[in-house]
């Protein structure tokens, strides 16, 4: 196997024996084969659009299949067999339609005609032969840009899947996903073409995050500032992790009146700010911290655990009380489908639950764009008066690899006249810090999940408009941490918007070559984090 798609990849180059995430070589091979199959499907999808042939089922499937290959989503080899077979079935069906419409169907790329083996062992061998979906003969810089594009598209697909679940879709998103995957078979594209496709991925991801924001806020209301207990109540309990708001909403409905408290974990923390979710009295508090601490925290949770999207780690120590749903999979873990959480509820009722109340304080969430815009005048006045000197967006993914204490230290050392905006699970390095306020404006503002980067962008644009300047001229600095492919998509969105001077860590992606990095430095002044003291001085003294 070879996998370098996450920040924690072995030796900073790539996992070759087993994934640092726990992904086994056979799963890596099956994911590579699924990507290979998706490339072939995409060739016909792009040609189909040219001759007026589209298929809504294929569009949605493409994003679901891509999402299945993200870091920490699906570790179950059995789940990949139907995905690969469905992909080839869709390809052949689409091929026939395209041919009937007069389109091209004689593609030379092997992905356009490969036949899946009859069993998993055969599929694994095919995946090992296919390897990474990139052009194996291209020069390293082209391969680097292809990987940036593919990993960015995976992030787009994840957000598109979330949005589609809430009824928000845009055919242009699906068209780009298929265009990008098909482009890898085009050996005529040069360096500038791939740079253009990567930045286009960022543009499309902005649209996807807008769709998901519309789905979340249109269904559950705009988040409002809300205190979330970090302790627990005596009684039966269910813990929900991942990102999916609809799964949480359905669980809350199905547990109402059953004497079960529902708690969030990881990136579900911001859901406490949504009016249509917080109305449930048994939706109580938050348990634990970031995804990488599951093995320490989950064994102590005395109830059922539901994983809704990516983030799952090896649950062997608590396999009996963990459930997966959606695209998440782990061998041996019970999978529930179609929002039927009866087995999860039954398990929770059979477990002891918390024996007593516990008060561990609380944290504030709900500072998405509507909440911040509601006090925009106050914020602008504070900047003009000099009470607020600078804003830091300290955001992104958390992880187990050393170096992430930088973000804790950065927030702790941020001057008292600065405000910290945060989102995604990177916040768990400092989410419970008491930073005080500036004239009633909290110095630590939790904007939401990783996809709520859309809110952060809208806040930045509104401030720029208020001060009649560009975003790059604002007293705003972005200090970002990355881990997986949704973070790649968000970074491409920021680059598409022309955002410069981003500090990225704790290490740079292994799939970026020195020449590609040089392009990013020259055009966007993107830079690795150094020390807190050096970075803080450089930002505030410029």
PDB file of N, CA, C and O in Angstrom, residues 121-178:
ATOM      1  N   UNK A 121     -10.716 -10.978  -2.459  1.00  0.00           N
ATOM      2  CA  UNK A 121      -9.292 -11.278  -2.663  1.00  0.00           C
ATOM      3  C   UNK A 121      -8.841 -10.818  -4.045  1.00  0.00           C
ATOM      4  O   UNK A 121      -7.756 -10.223  -4.205  1.00  0.00           O
ATOM      5  N   UNK A 122      -9.678 -11.072  -5.044  1.00  0.00           N
ATOM      6  CA  UNK A 122      -9.346 -10.641  -6.405  1.00  0.00           C
ATOM      7  C   UNK A 122      -9.376  -9.130  -6.542  1.00  0.00           C
ATOM      8  O   UNK A 122      -8.527  -8.536  -7.232  1.00  0.00           O
ATOM      9  N   UNK A 123     -10.331  -8.497  -5.900  1.00  0.00           N
ATOM     10  CA  UNK A 123     -10.415  -7.031  -5.947  1.00  0.00           C
ATOM     11  C   UNK A 123      -9.193  -6.392  -5.294  1.00  0.00           C
ATOM     12  O   UNK A 123      -8.678  -5.387  -5.775  1.00  0.00           O
ATOM     13  N   UNK A 124      -8.748  -6.991  -4.198  1.00  0.00           N
ATOM     14  CA  UNK A 124      -7.562  -6.450  -3.514  1.00  0.00           C
ATOM     15  C   UNK A 124      -6.355  -6.507  -4.448  1.00  0.00           C
ATOM     16  O   UNK A 124      -5.578  -5.544  -4.537  1.00  0.00           O
ATOM     17  N   UNK A 125      -6.179  -7.619  -5.172  1.00  0.00           N
ATOM     18  CA  UNK A 125      -5.065  -7.726  -6.125  1.00  0.00           C
ATOM     19  C   UNK A 125      -5.182  -6.668  -7.217  1.00  0.00           C
ATOM     20  O   UNK A 125      -4.193  -6.044  -7.609  1.00  0.00           O
ATOM     21  N   UNK A 126      -6.400  -6.458  -7.711  1.00  0.00           N
ATOM     22  CA  UNK A 126      -6.601  -5.428  -8.736  1.00  0.00           C
ATOM     23  C   UNK A 126      -6.264  -4.040  -8.191  1.00  0.00           C
ATOM     24  O   UNK A 126      -5.668  -3.216  -8.893  1.00  0.00           O
ATOM     25  N   UNK A 127      -6.641  -3.792  -6.940  1.00  0.00           N
ATOM     26  CA  UNK A 127      -6.348  -2.502  -6.330  1.00  0.00           C
ATOM     27  C   UNK A 127      -4.858  -2.285  -6.143  1.00  0.00           C
ATOM     28  O   UNK A 127      -4.347  -1.173  -6.332  1.00  0.00           O
ATOM     29  N   UNK A 128      -4.146  -3.347  -5.774  1.00  0.00           N
ATOM     30  CA  UNK A 128      -2.690  -3.239  -5.609  1.00  0.00           C
ATOM     31  C   UNK A 128      -2.021  -2.924  -6.934  1.00  0.00           C
ATOM     32  O   UNK A 128      -1.041  -2.173  -6.986  1.00  0.00           O
ATOM     33  N   UNK A 129      -2.550  -3.461  -8.009  1.00  0.00           N
ATOM     34  CA  UNK A 129      -1.993  -3.193  -9.340  1.00  0.00           C
ATOM     35  C   UNK A 129      -2.339  -1.790  -9.820  1.00  0.00           C
ATOM     36  O   UNK A 129      -1.527  -1.120 -10.465  1.00  0.00           O
ATOM     37  N   UNK A 130      -3.549  -1.338  -9.486  1.00  0.00           N
ATOM     38  CA  UNK A 130      -3.972   0.002  -9.915  1.00  0.00           C
ATOM     39  C   UNK A 130      -3.203   1.078  -9.163  1.00  0.00           C
ATOM     40  O   UNK A 130      -2.762   2.077  -9.743  1.00  0.00           O
ATOM     41  N   UNK A 131      -3.012   0.893  -7.856  1.00  0.00           N
ATOM     42  CA  UNK A 131      -2.300   1.879  -7.050  1.00  0.00           C
ATOM     43  C   UNK A 131      -3.027   3.207  -7.005  1.00  0.00           C
ATOM     44  O   UNK A 131      -4.249   3.284  -7.212  1.00  0.00           O
ATOM     45  N   UNK A 132      -2.284   4.280  -6.734  1.00  0.00           N
ATOM     46  CA  UNK A 132      -2.884   5.609  -6.678  1.00  0.00           C
ATOM     47  C   UNK A 132      -3.520   5.967  -8.005  1.00  0.00           C
ATOM     48  O   UNK A 132      -3.064   5.542  -9.072  1.00  0.00           O
ATOM     49  N   UNK A 133      -4.572   6.758  -7.936  1.00  0.00           N
ATOM     50  CA  UNK A 133      -5.339   7.077  -9.132  1.00  0.00           C
ATOM     51  C   UNK A 133      -4.606   8.046 -10.059  1.00  0.00           C
ATOM     52  O   UNK A 133      -4.998   8.261 -11.192  1.00  0.00           O
ATOM     53  N   UNK A 134      -3.495   8.624  -9.605  1.00  0.00           N
ATOM     54  CA  UNK A 134      -2.775   9.618 -10.403  1.00  0.00           C
ATOM     55  C   UNK A 134      -2.057   8.977 -11.583  1.00  0.00           C
ATOM     56  O   UNK A 134      -1.873   7.765 -11.647  1.00  0.00           O
ATOM     57  N   UNK A 135      -1.623   9.823 -12.513  1.00  0.00           N
ATOM     58  CA  UNK A 135      -0.881   9.373 -13.701  1.00  0.00           C
ATOM     59  C   UNK A 135       0.514   8.924 -13.275  1.00  0.00           C
ATOM     60  O   UNK A 135       1.351   9.729 -12.889  1.00  0.00           O
ATOM     61  N   UNK A 136       0.764   7.627 -13.346  1.00  0.00           N
ATOM     62  CA  UNK A 136       2.029   7.083 -12.856  1.00  0.00           C
ATOM     63  C   UNK A 136       3.225   7.518 -13.702  1.00  0.00           C
ATOM     64  O   UNK A 136       4.365   7.451 -13.252  1.00  0.00           O
ATOM     65  N   UNK A 137       2.972   7.958 -14.925  1.00  0.00           N
ATOM     66  CA  UNK A 137       4.064   8.325 -15.825  1.00  0.00           C
ATOM     67  C   UNK A 137       4.350   9.827 -15.822  1.00  0.00           C
ATOM     68  O   UNK A 137       5.321  10.275 -16.430  1.00  0.00           O
ATOM     69  N   UNK A 138       3.510  10.608 -15.175  1.00  0.00           N
ATOM     70  CA  UNK A 138       3.685  12.067 -15.178  1.00  0.00           C
ATOM     71  C   UNK A 138       4.854  12.458 -14.279  1.00  0.00           C
ATOM     72  O   UNK A 138       5.294  11.703 -13.416  1.00  0.00           O
ATOM     73  N   UNK A 139       5.381  13.686 -14.504  1.00  0.00           N
ATOM     74  CA  UNK A 139       6.489  14.140 -13.664  1.00  0.00           C
ATOM     75  C   UNK A 139       5.972  14.416 -12.244  1.00  0.00           C
ATOM     76  O   UNK A 139       4.766  14.582 -12.035  1.00  0.00           O
ATOM     77  N   UNK A 140       6.861  14.443 -11.262  1.00  0.00           N
ATOM     78  CA  UNK A 140       6.431  14.550  -9.855  1.00  0.00           C
ATOM     79  C   UNK A 140       5.557  15.761  -9.547  1.00  0.00           C
ATOM     80  O   UNK A 140       4.653  15.669  -8.711  1.00  0.00           O
ATOM     81  N   UNK A 141       5.811  16.887 -10.192  1.00  0.00           N
ATOM     82  CA  UNK A 141       5.013  18.084  -9.911  1.00  0.00           C
ATOM     83  C   UNK A 141       3.577  17.927 -10.413  1.00  0.00           C
ATOM     84  O   UNK A 141       2.623  18.356  -9.751  1.00  0.00           O
ATOM     85  N   UNK A 142       3.429  17.300 -11.595  1.00  0.00           N
ATOM     86  CA  UNK A 142       2.086  17.013 -12.109  1.00  0.00           C
ATOM     87  C   UNK A 142       1.369  16.039 -11.166  1.00  0.00           C
ATOM     88  O   UNK A 142       0.195  16.229 -10.812  1.00  0.00           O
ATOM     89  N   UNK A 143       2.084  14.991 -10.743  1.00  0.00           N
ATOM     90  CA  UNK A 143       1.481  14.033  -9.817  1.00  0.00           C
ATOM     91  C   UNK A 143       1.066  14.711  -8.512  1.00  0.00           C
ATOM     92  O   UNK A 143       0.012  14.407  -7.944  1.00  0.00           O
ATOM     93  N   UNK A 144       1.899  15.630  -8.037  1.00  0.00           N
ATOM     94  CA  UNK A 144       1.590  16.361  -6.810  1.00  0.00           C
ATOM     95  C   UNK A 144       0.294  17.146  -6.965  1.00  0.00           C
ATOM     96  O   UNK A 144      -0.592  17.092  -6.100  1.00  0.00           O
ATOM     97  N   UNK A 145       0.156  17.849  -8.072  1.00  0.00           N
ATOM     98  CA  UNK A 145      -1.058  18.641  -8.299  1.00  0.00           C
ATOM     99  C   UNK A 145      -2.269  17.742  -8.502  1.00  0.00           C
ATOM    100  O   UNK A 145      -3.392  18.084  -8.081  1.00  0.00           O
ATOM    101  N   UNK A 146      -2.068  16.584  -9.130  1.00  0.00           N
ATOM    102  CA  UNK A 146      -3.175  15.641  -9.274  1.00  0.00           C
ATOM    103  C   UNK A 146      -3.649  15.141  -7.908  1.00  0.00           C
ATOM    104  O   UNK A 146      -4.851  15.014  -7.670  1.00  0.00           O
ATOM    105  N   UNK A 147      -2.697  14.872  -7.021  1.00  0.00           N
ATOM    106  CA  UNK A 147      -3.081  14.435  -5.682  1.00  0.00           C
ATOM    107  C   UNK A 147      -3.791  15.551  -4.921  1.00  0.00           C
ATOM    108  O   UNK A 147      -4.787  15.303  -4.235  1.00  0.00           O
ATOM    109  N   UNK A 148      -3.292  16.773  -5.027  1.00  0.00           N
ATOM    110  CA  UNK A 148      -3.975  17.899  -4.389  1.00  0.00           C
ATOM    111  C   UNK A 148      -5.418  17.976  -4.882  1.00  0.00           C
ATOM    112  O   UNK A 148      -6.358  18.160  -4.101  1.00  0.00           O
ATOM    113  N   UNK A 149      -5.588  17.811  -6.197  1.00  0.00           N
ATOM    114  CA  UNK A 149      -6.928  17.871  -6.777  1.00  0.00           C
ATOM    115  C   UNK A 149      -7.801  16.730  -6.268  1.00  0.00           C
ATOM    116  O   UNK A 149      -8.944  16.954  -5.836  1.00  0.00           O
ATOM    117  N   UNK A 150      -7.287  15.498  -6.310  1.00  0.00           N
ATOM    118  CA  UNK A 150      -8.082  14.348  -5.884  1.00  0.00           C
ATOM    119  C   UNK A 150      -8.469  14.466  -4.416  1.00  0.00           C
ATOM    120  O   UNK A 150      -9.618  14.225  -4.038  1.00  0.00           O
ATOM    121  N   UNK A 151      -7.516  14.863  -3.564  1.00  0.00           N
ATOM    122  CA  UNK A 151      -7.823  14.981  -2.146  1.00  0.00           C
ATOM    123  C   UNK A 151      -8.792  16.130  -1.894  1.00  0.00           C
ATOM    124  O   UNK A 151      -9.672  16.041  -1.036  1.00  0.00           O
ATOM    125  N   UNK A 152      -8.647  17.205  -2.665  1.00  0.00           N
ATOM    126  CA  UNK A 152      -9.615  18.301  -2.562  1.00  0.00           C
ATOM    127  C   UNK A 152     -11.003  17.860  -2.992  1.00  0.00           C
ATOM    128  O   UNK A 152     -12.013  18.201  -2.358  1.00  0.00           O
ATOM    129  N   UNK A 153     -11.069  17.084  -4.074  1.00  0.00           N
ATOM    130  CA  UNK A 153     -12.358  16.575  -4.556  1.00  0.00           C
ATOM    131  C   UNK A 153     -12.998  15.655  -3.523  1.00  0.00           C
ATOM    132  O   UNK A 153     -14.226  15.654  -3.343  1.00  0.00           O
ATOM    133  N   UNK A 154     -12.178  14.877  -2.817  1.00  0.00           N
ATOM    134  CA  UNK A 154     -12.728  14.035  -1.749  1.00  0.00           C
ATOM    135  C   UNK A 154     -13.416  14.897  -0.693  1.00  0.00           C
ATOM    136  O   UNK A 154     -14.502  14.556  -0.196  1.00  0.00           O
ATOM    137  N   UNK A 155     -12.777  16.009  -0.331  1.00  0.00           N
ATOM    138  CA  UNK A 155     -13.388  16.919   0.632  1.00  0.00           C
ATOM    139  C   UNK A 155     -14.680  17.506   0.110  1.00  0.00           C
ATOM    140  O   UNK A 155     -15.689  17.582   0.830  1.00  0.00           O
ATOM    141  N   UNK A 156     -14.678  17.925  -1.164  1.00  0.00           N
ATOM    142  CA  UNK A 156     -15.890  18.445  -1.800  1.00  0.00           C
ATOM    143  C   UNK A 156     -16.990  17.394  -1.755  1.00  0.00           C
ATOM    144  O   UNK A 156     -18.155  17.685  -1.438  1.00  0.00           O
ATOM    145  N   UNK A 157     -16.637  16.153  -2.072  1.00  0.00           N
ATOM    146  CA  UNK A 157     -17.625  15.075  -2.100  1.00  0.00           C
ATOM    147  C   UNK A 157     -18.239  14.847  -0.725  1.00  0.00           C
ATOM    148  O   UNK A 157     -19.447  14.595  -0.607  1.00  0.00           O
ATOM    149  N   UNK A 158     -17.416  14.948   0.318  1.00  0.00           N
ATOM    150  CA  UNK A 158     -17.938  14.768   1.677  1.00  0.00           C
ATOM    151  C   UNK A 158     -18.969  15.840   2.004  1.00  0.00           C
ATOM    152  O   UNK A 158     -20.071  15.537   2.497  1.00  0.00           O
ATOM    153  N   UNK A 159     -18.641  17.094   1.734  1.00  0.00           N
ATOM    154  CA  UNK A 159     -19.576  18.177   2.015  1.00  0.00           C
ATOM    155  C   UNK A 159     -20.816  18.084   1.123  1.00  0.00           C
ATOM    156  O   UNK A 159     -21.929  18.384   1.553  1.00  0.00           O
ATOM    157  N   UNK A 160     -20.621  17.666  -0.141  1.00  0.00           N
ATOM    158  CA  UNK A 160     -21.753  17.528  -1.053  1.00  0.00           C
ATOM    159  C   UNK A 160     -22.709  16.437  -0.566  1.00  0.00           C
ATOM    160  O   UNK A 160     -23.932  16.569  -0.684  1.00  0.00           O
ATOM    161  N   UNK A 161     -22.153  15.368  -0.004  1.00  0.00           N
ATOM    162  CA  UNK A 161     -22.988  14.302   0.530  1.00  0.00           C
ATOM    163  C   UNK A 161     -23.803  14.805   1.723  1.00  0.00           C
ATOM    164  O   UNK A 161     -25.001  14.547   1.828  1.00  0.00           O
ATOM    165  N   UNK A 162     -23.146  15.543   2.633  1.00  0.00           N
ATOM    166  CA  UNK A 162     -23.863  16.132   3.779  1.00  0.00           C
ATOM    167  C   UNK A 162     -25.000  17.024   3.291  1.00  0.00           C
ATOM    168  O   UNK A 162     -26.113  16.984   3.824  1.00  0.00           O
ATOM    169  N   UNK A 163     -24.698  17.858   2.280  1.00  0.00           N
ATOM    170  CA  UNK A 163     -25.697  18.805   1.781  1.00  0.00           C
ATOM    171  C   UNK A 163     -26.856  18.086   1.104  1.00  0.00           C
ATOM    172  O   UNK A 163     -28.030  18.455   1.283  1.00  0.00           O
ATOM    173  N   UNK A 164     -26.543  17.049   0.327  1.00  0.00           N
ATOM    174  CA  UNK A 164     -27.592  16.305  -0.379  1.00  0.00           C
ATOM    175  C   UNK A 164     -28.546  15.630   0.597  1.00  0.00           C
ATOM    176  O   UNK A 164     -29.743  15.544   0.335  1.00  0.00           O
ATOM    177  N   UNK A 165     -28.026  15.167   1.706  1.00  0.00           N
ATOM    178  CA  UNK A 165     -28.872  14.548   2.732  1.00  0.00           C
ATOM    179  C   UNK A 165     -29.928  15.521   3.222  1.00  0.00           C
ATOM    180  O   UNK A 165     -31.050  15.134   3.580  1.00  0.00           O
ATOM    181  N   UNK A 166     -29.598  16.816   3.196  1.00  0.00           N
ATOM    182  CA  UNK A 166     -30.540  17.850   3.629  1.00  0.00           C
ATOM    183  C   UNK A 166     -31.258  18.505   2.451  1.00  0.00           C
ATOM    184  O   UNK A 166     -31.861  19.568   2.585  1.00  0.00           O
ATOM    185  N   UNK A 167     -31.183  17.859   1.276  1.00  0.00           N
ATOM    186  CA  UNK A 167     -31.932  18.328   0.121  1.00  0.00           C
ATOM    187  C   UNK A 167     -31.291  19.442  -0.668  1.00  0.00           C
ATOM    188  O   UNK A 167     -31.944  20.056  -1.516  1.00  0.00           O
ATOM    189  N   UNK A 168     -30.015  19.719  -0.421  1.00  0.00           N
ATOM    190  CA  UNK A 168     -29.326  20.803  -1.115  1.00  0.00           C
ATOM    191  C   UNK A 168     -28.329  20.216  -2.119  1.00  0.00           C
ATOM    192  O   UNK A 168     -27.337  19.593  -1.738  1.00  0.00           O
ATOM    193  N   UNK A 169     -28.607  20.415  -3.420  1.00  0.00           N
ATOM    194  CA  UNK A 169     -27.732  19.903  -4.465  1.00  0.00           C
ATOM    195  C   UNK A 169     -27.569  20.943  -5.563  1.00  0.00           C
ATOM    196  O   UNK A 169     -28.411  21.811  -5.747  1.00  0.00           O
ATOM    197  N   UNK A 170     -26.476  20.845  -6.288  1.00  0.00           N
ATOM    198  CA  UNK A 170     -26.198  21.725  -7.418  1.00  0.00           C
ATOM    199  C   UNK A 170     -25.464  20.875  -8.453  1.00  0.00           C
ATOM    200  O   UNK A 170     -24.386  20.341  -8.178  1.00  0.00           O
ATOM    201  N   UNK A 171     -26.038  20.748  -9.631  1.00  0.00           N
ATOM    202  CA  UNK A 171     -25.451  19.872 -10.643  1.00  0.00           C
ATOM    203  C   UNK A 171     -24.045  20.305 -11.033  1.00  0.00           C
ATOM    204  O   UNK A 171     -23.229  19.472 -11.444  1.00  0.00           O
ATOM    205  N   UNK A 172     -23.742  21.600 -10.908  1.00  0.00           N
ATOM    206  CA  UNK A 172     -22.403  22.064 -11.272  1.00  0.00           C
ATOM    207  C   UNK A 172     -21.339  21.455 -10.362  1.00  0.00           C
ATOM    208  O   UNK A 172     -20.191  21.277 -10.767  1.00  0.00           O
ATOM    209  N   UNK A 173     -21.721  21.131  -9.135  1.00  0.00           N
ATOM    210  CA  UNK A 173     -20.785  20.488  -8.205  1.00  0.00           C
ATOM    211  C   UNK A 173     -20.455  19.088  -8.690  1.00  0.00           C
ATOM    212  O   UNK A 173     -19.287  18.690  -8.789  1.00  0.00           O
ATOM    213  N   UNK A 174     -21.501  18.329  -9.019  1.00  0.00           N
ATOM    214  CA  UNK A 174     -21.281  16.973  -9.520  1.00  0.00           C
ATOM    215  C   UNK A 174     -20.488  17.010 -10.829  1.00  0.00           C
ATOM    216  O   UNK A 174     -19.624  16.150 -11.060  1.00  0.00           O
ATOM    217  N   UNK A 175     -20.782  17.987 -11.668  1.00  0.00           N
ATOM    218  CA  UNK A 175     -20.071  18.092 -12.946  1.00  0.00           C
ATOM    219  C   UNK A 175     -18.577  18.291 -12.719  1.00  0.00           C
ATOM    220  O   UNK A 175     -17.745  17.679 -13.405  1.00  0.00           O
ATOM    221  N   UNK A 176     -18.228  19.117 -11.731  1.00  0.00           N
ATOM    222  CA  UNK A 176     -16.801  19.343 -11.487  1.00  0.00           C
ATOM    223  C   UNK A 176     -16.134  18.113 -10.879  1.00  0.00           C
ATOM    224  O   UNK A 176     -14.992  17.786 -11.229  1.00  0.00           O
ATOM    225  N   UNK A 177     -16.817  17.464  -9.942  1.00  0.00           N
ATOM    226  CA  UNK A 177     -16.253  16.248  -9.337  1.00  0.00           C
ATOM    227  C   UNK A 177     -15.888  15.253 -10.433  1.00  0.00           C
ATOM    228  O   UNK A 177     -14.789  14.669 -10.441  1.00  0.00           O
ATOM    229  N   UNK A 178     -16.787  15.071 -11.387  1.00  0.00           N
ATOM    230  CA  UNK A 178     -16.539  14.132 -12.477  1.00  0.00           C
ATOM    231  C   UNK A 178     -15.492  14.659 -13.451  1.00  0.00           C
ATOM    232  O   UNK A 178     -14.639  13.902 -13.936  1.00  0.00           O
TER     233      UNK A 178
END
